[in-house]
Coordinates of C-alpha atoms and ligand atoms in Angstrom, one line a residue:
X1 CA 165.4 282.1 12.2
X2 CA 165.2 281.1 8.1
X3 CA 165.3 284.4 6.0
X4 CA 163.0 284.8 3.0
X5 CA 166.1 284.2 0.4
X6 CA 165.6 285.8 -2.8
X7 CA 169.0 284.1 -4.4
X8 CA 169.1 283.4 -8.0
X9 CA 171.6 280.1 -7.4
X10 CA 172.3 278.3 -4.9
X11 CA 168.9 279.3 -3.8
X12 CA 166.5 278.8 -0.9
X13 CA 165.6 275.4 0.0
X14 CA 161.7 274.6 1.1
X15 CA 162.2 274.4 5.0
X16 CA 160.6 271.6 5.5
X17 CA 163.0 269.7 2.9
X18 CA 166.0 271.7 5.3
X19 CA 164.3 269.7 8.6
X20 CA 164.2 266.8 7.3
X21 CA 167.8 266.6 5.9
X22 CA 168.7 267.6 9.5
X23 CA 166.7 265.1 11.6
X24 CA 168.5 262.6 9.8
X25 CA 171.8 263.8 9.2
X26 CA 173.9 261.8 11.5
X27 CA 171.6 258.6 11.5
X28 CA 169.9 257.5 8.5
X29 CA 166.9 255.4 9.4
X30 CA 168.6 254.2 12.6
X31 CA 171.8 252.6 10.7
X32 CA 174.0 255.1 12.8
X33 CA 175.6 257.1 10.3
X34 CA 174.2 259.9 8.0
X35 CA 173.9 259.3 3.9
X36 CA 177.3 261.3 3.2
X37 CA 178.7 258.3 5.2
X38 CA 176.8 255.4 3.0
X39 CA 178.0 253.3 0.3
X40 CA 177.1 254.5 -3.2
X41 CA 176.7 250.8 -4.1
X42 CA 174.8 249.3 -0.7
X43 CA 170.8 249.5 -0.2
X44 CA 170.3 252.4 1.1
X45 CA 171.9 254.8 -1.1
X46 CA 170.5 252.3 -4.4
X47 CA 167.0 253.1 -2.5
X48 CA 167.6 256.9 -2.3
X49 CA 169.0 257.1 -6.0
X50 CA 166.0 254.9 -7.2
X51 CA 163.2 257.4 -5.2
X52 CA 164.9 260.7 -6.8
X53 CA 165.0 259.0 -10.5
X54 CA 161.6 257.8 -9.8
X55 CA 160.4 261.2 -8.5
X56 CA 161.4 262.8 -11.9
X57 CA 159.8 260.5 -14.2
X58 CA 156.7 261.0 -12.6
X59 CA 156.7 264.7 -11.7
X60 CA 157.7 265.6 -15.6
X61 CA 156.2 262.6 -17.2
X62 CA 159.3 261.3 -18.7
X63 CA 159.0 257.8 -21.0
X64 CA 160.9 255.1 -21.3
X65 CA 162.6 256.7 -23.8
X66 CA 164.7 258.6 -21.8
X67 CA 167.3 257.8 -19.5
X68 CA 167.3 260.2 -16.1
X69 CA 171.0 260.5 -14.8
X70 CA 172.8 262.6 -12.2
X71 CA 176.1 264.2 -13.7
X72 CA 178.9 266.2 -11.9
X73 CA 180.0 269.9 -12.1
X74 CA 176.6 271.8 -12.7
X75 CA 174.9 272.8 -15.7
X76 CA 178.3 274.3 -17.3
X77 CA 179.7 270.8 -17.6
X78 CA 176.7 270.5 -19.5
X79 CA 177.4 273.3 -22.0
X80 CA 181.0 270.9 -22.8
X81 CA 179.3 267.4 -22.8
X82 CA 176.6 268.5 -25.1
X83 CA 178.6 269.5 -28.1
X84 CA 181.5 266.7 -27.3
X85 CA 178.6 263.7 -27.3
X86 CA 176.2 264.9 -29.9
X87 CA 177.9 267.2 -32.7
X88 CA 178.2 265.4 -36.0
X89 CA 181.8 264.7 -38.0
X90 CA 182.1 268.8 -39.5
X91 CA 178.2 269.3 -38.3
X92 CA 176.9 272.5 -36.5
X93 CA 174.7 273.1 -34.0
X94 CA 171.9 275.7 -33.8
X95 CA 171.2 278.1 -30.8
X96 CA 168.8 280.6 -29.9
X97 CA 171.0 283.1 -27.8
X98 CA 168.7 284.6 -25.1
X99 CA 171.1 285.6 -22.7
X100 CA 174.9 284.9 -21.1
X101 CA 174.1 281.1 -20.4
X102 CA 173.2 280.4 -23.7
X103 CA 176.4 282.3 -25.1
X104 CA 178.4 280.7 -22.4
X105 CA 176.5 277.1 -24.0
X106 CA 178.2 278.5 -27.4
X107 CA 181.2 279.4 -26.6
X108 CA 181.8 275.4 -26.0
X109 CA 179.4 274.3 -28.7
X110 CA 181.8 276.4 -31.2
X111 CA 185.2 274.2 -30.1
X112 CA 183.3 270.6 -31.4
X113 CA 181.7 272.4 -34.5
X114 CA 179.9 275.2 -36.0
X115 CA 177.5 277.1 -33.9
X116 CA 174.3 278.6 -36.0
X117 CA 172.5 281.4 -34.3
X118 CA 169.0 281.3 -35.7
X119 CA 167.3 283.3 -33.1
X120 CA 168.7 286.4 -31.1
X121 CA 167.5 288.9 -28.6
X122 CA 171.1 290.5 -28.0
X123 CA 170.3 293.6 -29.8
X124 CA 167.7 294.6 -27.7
X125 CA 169.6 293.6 -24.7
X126 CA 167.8 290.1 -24.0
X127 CA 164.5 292.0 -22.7
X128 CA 162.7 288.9 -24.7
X129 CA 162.2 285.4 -26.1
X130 CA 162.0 286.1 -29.9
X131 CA 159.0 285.1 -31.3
X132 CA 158.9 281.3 -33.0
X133 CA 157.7 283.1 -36.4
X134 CA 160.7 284.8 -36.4
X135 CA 163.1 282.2 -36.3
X136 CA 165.6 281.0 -39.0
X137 CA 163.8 277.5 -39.5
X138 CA 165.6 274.7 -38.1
X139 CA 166.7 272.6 -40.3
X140 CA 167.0 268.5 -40.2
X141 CA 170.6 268.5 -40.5
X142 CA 171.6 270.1 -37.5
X143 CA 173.0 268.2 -34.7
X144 CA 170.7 269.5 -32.1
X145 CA 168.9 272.9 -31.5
X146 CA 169.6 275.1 -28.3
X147 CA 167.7 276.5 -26.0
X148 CA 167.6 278.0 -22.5
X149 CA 164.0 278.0 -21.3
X150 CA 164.9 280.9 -18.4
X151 CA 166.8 283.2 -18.4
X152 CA 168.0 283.4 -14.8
X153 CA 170.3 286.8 -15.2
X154 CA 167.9 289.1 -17.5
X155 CA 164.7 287.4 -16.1
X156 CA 163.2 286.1 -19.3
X157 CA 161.1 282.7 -20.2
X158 CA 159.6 281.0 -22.9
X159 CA 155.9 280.4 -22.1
X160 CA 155.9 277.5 -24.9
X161 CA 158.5 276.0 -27.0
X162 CA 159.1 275.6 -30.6
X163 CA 158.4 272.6 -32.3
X164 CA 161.6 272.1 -34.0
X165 CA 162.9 269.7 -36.8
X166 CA 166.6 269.1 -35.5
X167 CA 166.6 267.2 -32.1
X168 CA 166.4 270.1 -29.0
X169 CA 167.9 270.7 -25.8
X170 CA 166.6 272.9 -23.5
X171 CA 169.1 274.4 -20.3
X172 CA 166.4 274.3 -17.9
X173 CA 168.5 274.9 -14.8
X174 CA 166.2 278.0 -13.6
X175 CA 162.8 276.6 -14.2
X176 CA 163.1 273.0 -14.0
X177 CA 160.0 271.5 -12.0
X178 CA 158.4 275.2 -12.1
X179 CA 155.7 274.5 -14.6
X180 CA 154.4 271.5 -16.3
X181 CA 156.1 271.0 -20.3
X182 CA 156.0 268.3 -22.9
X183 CA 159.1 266.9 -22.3
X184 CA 158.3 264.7 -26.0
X185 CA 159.1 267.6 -27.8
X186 CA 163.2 267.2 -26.1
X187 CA 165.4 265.3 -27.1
X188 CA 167.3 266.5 -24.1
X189 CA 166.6 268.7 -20.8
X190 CA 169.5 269.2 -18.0
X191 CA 169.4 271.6 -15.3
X192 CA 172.3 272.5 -12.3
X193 CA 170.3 271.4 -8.6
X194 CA 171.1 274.6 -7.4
X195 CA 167.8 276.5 -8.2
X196 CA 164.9 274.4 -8.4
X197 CA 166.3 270.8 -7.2
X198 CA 168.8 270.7 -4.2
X199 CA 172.4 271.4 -3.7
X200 CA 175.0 272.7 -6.2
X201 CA 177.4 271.0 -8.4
X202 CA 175.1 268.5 -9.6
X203 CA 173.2 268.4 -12.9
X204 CA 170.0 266.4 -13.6
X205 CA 170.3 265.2 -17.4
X206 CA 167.8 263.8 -19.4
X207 CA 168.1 262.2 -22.1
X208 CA 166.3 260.7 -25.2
X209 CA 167.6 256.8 -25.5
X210 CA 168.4 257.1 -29.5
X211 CA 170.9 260.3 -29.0
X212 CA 173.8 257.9 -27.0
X213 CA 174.6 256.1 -29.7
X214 CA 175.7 258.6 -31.6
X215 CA 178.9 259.7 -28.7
X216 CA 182.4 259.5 -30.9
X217 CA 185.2 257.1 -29.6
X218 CA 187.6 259.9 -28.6
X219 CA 185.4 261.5 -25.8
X220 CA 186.7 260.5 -22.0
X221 CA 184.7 258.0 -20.1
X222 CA 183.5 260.1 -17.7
X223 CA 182.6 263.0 -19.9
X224 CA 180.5 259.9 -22.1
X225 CA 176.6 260.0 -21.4
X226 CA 176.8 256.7 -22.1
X227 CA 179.1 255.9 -19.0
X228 CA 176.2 257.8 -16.8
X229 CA 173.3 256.1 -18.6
X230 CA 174.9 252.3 -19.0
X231 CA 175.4 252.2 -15.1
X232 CA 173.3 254.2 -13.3
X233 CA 174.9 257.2 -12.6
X234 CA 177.1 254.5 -10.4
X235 CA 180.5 254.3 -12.5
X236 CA 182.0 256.2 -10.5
X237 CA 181.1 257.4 -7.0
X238 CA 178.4 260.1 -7.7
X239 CA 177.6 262.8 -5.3
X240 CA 175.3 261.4 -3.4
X241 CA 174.1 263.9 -0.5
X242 CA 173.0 266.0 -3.3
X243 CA 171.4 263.3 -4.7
X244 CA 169.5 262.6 -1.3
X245 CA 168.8 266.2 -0.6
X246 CA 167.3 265.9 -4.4
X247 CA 165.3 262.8 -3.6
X248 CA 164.0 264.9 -0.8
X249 CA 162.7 268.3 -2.8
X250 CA 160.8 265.7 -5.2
X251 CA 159.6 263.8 -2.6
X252 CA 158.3 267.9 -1.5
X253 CA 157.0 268.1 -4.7
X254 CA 155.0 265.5 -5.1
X255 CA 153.4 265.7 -1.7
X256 CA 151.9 269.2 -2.4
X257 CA 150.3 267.9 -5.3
X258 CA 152.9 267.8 -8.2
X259 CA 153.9 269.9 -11.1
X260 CA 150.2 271.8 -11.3
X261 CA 150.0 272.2 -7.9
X262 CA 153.6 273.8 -8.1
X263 CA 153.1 275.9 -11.2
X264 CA 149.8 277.3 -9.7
X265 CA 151.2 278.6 -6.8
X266 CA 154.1 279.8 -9.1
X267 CA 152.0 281.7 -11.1
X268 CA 150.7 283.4 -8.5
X269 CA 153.7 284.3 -6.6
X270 CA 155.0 285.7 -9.8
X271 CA 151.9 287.6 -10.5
X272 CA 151.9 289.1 -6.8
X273 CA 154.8 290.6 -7.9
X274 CA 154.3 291.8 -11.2
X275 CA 151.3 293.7 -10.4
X276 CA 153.2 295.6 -7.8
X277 CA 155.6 296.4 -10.3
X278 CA 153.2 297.3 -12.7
X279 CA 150.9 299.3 -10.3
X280 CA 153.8 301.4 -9.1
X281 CA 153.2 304.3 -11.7
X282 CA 156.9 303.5 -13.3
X283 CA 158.6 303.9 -9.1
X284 CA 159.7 300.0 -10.5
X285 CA 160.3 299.3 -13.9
X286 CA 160.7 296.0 -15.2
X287 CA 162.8 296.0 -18.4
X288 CA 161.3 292.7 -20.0
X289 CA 158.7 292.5 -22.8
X290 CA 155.6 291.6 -20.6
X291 CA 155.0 288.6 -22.8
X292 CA 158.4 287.7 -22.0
X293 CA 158.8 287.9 -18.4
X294 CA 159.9 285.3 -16.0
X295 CA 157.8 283.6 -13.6
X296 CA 161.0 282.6 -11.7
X297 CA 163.3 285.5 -11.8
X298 CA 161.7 288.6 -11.5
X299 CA 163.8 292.0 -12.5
X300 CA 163.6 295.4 -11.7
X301 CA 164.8 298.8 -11.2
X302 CA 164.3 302.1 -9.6
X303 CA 164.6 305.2 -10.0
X304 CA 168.2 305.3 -9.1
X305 CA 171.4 303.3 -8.2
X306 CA 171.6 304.5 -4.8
X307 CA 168.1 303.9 -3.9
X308 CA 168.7 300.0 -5.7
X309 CA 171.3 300.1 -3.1
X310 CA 169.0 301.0 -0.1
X311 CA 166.5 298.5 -1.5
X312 CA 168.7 295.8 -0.7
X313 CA 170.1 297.0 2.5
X314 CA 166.7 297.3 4.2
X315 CA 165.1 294.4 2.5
X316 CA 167.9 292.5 4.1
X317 CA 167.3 294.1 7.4
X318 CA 163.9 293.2 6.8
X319 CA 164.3 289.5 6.8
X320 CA 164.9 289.3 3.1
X321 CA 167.8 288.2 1.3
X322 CA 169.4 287.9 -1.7
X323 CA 167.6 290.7 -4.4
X324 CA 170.5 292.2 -6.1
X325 CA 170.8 292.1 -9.3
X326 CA 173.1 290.2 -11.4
X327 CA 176.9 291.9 -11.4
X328 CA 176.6 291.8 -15.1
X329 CA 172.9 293.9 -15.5
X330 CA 172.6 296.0 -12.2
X331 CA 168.7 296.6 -10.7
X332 CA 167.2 294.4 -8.7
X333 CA 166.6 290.8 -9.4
X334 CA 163.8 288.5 -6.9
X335 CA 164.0 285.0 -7.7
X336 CA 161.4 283.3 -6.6
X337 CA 162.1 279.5 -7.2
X338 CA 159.5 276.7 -6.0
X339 CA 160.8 277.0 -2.2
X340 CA 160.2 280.9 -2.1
X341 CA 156.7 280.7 -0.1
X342 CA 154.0 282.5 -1.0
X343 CA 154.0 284.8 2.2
X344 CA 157.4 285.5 1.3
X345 CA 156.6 287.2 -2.0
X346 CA 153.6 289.0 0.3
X347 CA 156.8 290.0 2.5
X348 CA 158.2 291.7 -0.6
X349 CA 155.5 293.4 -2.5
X350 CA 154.8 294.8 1.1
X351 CA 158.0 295.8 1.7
X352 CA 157.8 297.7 -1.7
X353 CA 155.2 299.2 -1.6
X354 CA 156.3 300.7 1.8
X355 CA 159.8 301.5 0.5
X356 CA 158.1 303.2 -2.5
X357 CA 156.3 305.5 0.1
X358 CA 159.1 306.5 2.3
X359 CA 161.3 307.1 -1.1
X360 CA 158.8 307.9 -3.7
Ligands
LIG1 C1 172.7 278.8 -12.9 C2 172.6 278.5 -14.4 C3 173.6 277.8 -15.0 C4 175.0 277.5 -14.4 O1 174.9 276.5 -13.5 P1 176.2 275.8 -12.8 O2 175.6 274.7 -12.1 O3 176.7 276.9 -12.0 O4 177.1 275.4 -13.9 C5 173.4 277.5 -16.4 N1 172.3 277.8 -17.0 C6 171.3 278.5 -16.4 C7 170.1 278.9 -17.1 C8 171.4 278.9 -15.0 O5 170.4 279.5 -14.4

């Protein structure tokens, strides 16, 4: 029996993506071996690669002037490549730091060049996205600006984005595929798999055409966009279950009726949840600014440690997995990624408004 999983990363699969995965993992379409056993460079696999680029294009409404590639080693990979491909000779790159994964994006930012914070919620312990008025105005000589549209660990999201002058990247890894955006306004968006997209390990990069170019000749082949975006994500062998099981949750996505479809039943999920919080005269207290709140990680605490810790225990005995906070912040943390079904988040909201009862 599947559990309602709550995990923040790697995180609950839609079921129906799971079946499918397993009714063909030993033979693919009657060849009589499963994908993990296929050629990177034969038909199939160039079929599976070509229905999972395909699937992103059209569920974000990416252009031609993008390329969509599959990179290696997650969204922290990411954090090095950026700064190693796009940071001018002696330039600096902005950031707004909303939380550890941007900091962590920094911290490897600041070993290529300068790193300019021009907007911060650290003092007020990352409860929220700082409002665009109140940002130190990006300016066109940056190499790129920074952002990280969710922030998976303190349970924060942008509801728009800035319109900034320098080009911007956006860490999407939690909320990728959650809710439609303008991807024009990007120059680039990557996200790990492991929330919204498929299996960890692998990041989804993409990236605006004009930026390659600008990749110095010292930077290893296989840390070069250009080596991902000149051959297909095929110059070396790339990981291609995860691909496949990618290819799969975007085929999901598009047959439930695409990134609206999604968002709506996103939104409410997230407000199911929300209102329980908020109707629980203060029994649950979520630290973020309401305008601030995430509608893919929702955070929360009670009244005490100990009864956090009996929250979790009998949720799990409950059927329901995975909602303890981050190590790093405490409380209790539900994420409730695309896959999380709606009658899961009912699950929940009645399981805490029970709990509150018995404990209140
Ligand atoms: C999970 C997460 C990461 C880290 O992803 P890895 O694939 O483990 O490197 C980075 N940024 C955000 C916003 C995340 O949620």
């Amino acid at each position: 029996m599947r559990v309602v999983n709550f995990s923040a990363g790697p995180a609950m699969l839609p079921t129906v993506v799971m079946e499918r995965a397993q009714a063909e993992f030993c033979d693919y379409k009657g060849t009589g071996c499963g994908v993990m056993e296929h050629s990177h460079r034969g038909p199939l696999f160039d079929e599976i690669l070509a229905r999972a680029i395909g699937n992103v294009r059209e569920i974000l409404g990416v252009s031609d002037a993008y390329d969509v590639v599959f990179i290696q080693g997650g969204a922290s990979m990411q954090f090095a490549m950026i700064p190693m491909n796009f940071m001018k000779p002696g330039g600096y790159a902005e950031f707004a730091d909303t939380g550890t994964w941007s900091s962590k994006a920094m911290k490897e930012a600041k070993l290529f060049g300068e790193v300019k914070v021009i907007a911060s919620s650290k003092e007020d312990k990352y409860k929220y996205i700082p409002a665009f008025d109140t940002w130190q105005p990006s300016t066109a000589e940056a190499s790129y600006l920074h952002i990280t549209s969710n922030n998976t660990i303190y349970g924060t999201q942008y509801r728009d984005f800035p319109t900034a002058n320098s080009p911007m990247i956006a860490d999407m890894s939690s909320d990728i595929m959650s809710r439609r955006f303008d991807m024009n306004k990007f120059a680039m968006v990557y996200a790990g798999a492991q929330k919204n997209l498929g299996p960890s390990g692998l990041a989804l990069c993409i990236i605006r055409k004009d930026l390659i170019a600008r990749t110095p000749a010292n930077v290893p082949t296989m840390l070069r966009y250009e080596t991902y975006t000149a051959n297909n994500s095929l110059y070396n062998t790339p990981p291609t279950y995860g691909i496949y099981m990618l290819a799969l949750v975007t085929d999901w996505i598009r047959e439930i009726g695409g990134i609206d479809a999604i968002e709506k039943i996103n939104d409410a999920k997230a407000a199911a949840l929300y209102s329980a919080i908020d109707a629980s005269e203060g029994y649950y207290n979520c630290p973020v600014r309401p305008d601030s709140r995430s509608r893919m990680n929702v955070v929360f605490r009670l009244p005490n440690e100990e009864l956090e810790a009996k929250f979790v225990k009998e949720a799990k005995a409950a059927g329901m997995i995975g909602l303890k906070g981050h190590r790093s912040v405490g409380g209790i943390r539900a994420s409730i990624y695309n896959a999380v079904p709606m009658e899961g988040v009912e699950k929940l909201v009645n399981f805490m408004n029970d709990f509150k009862k018995a404990n209140g």
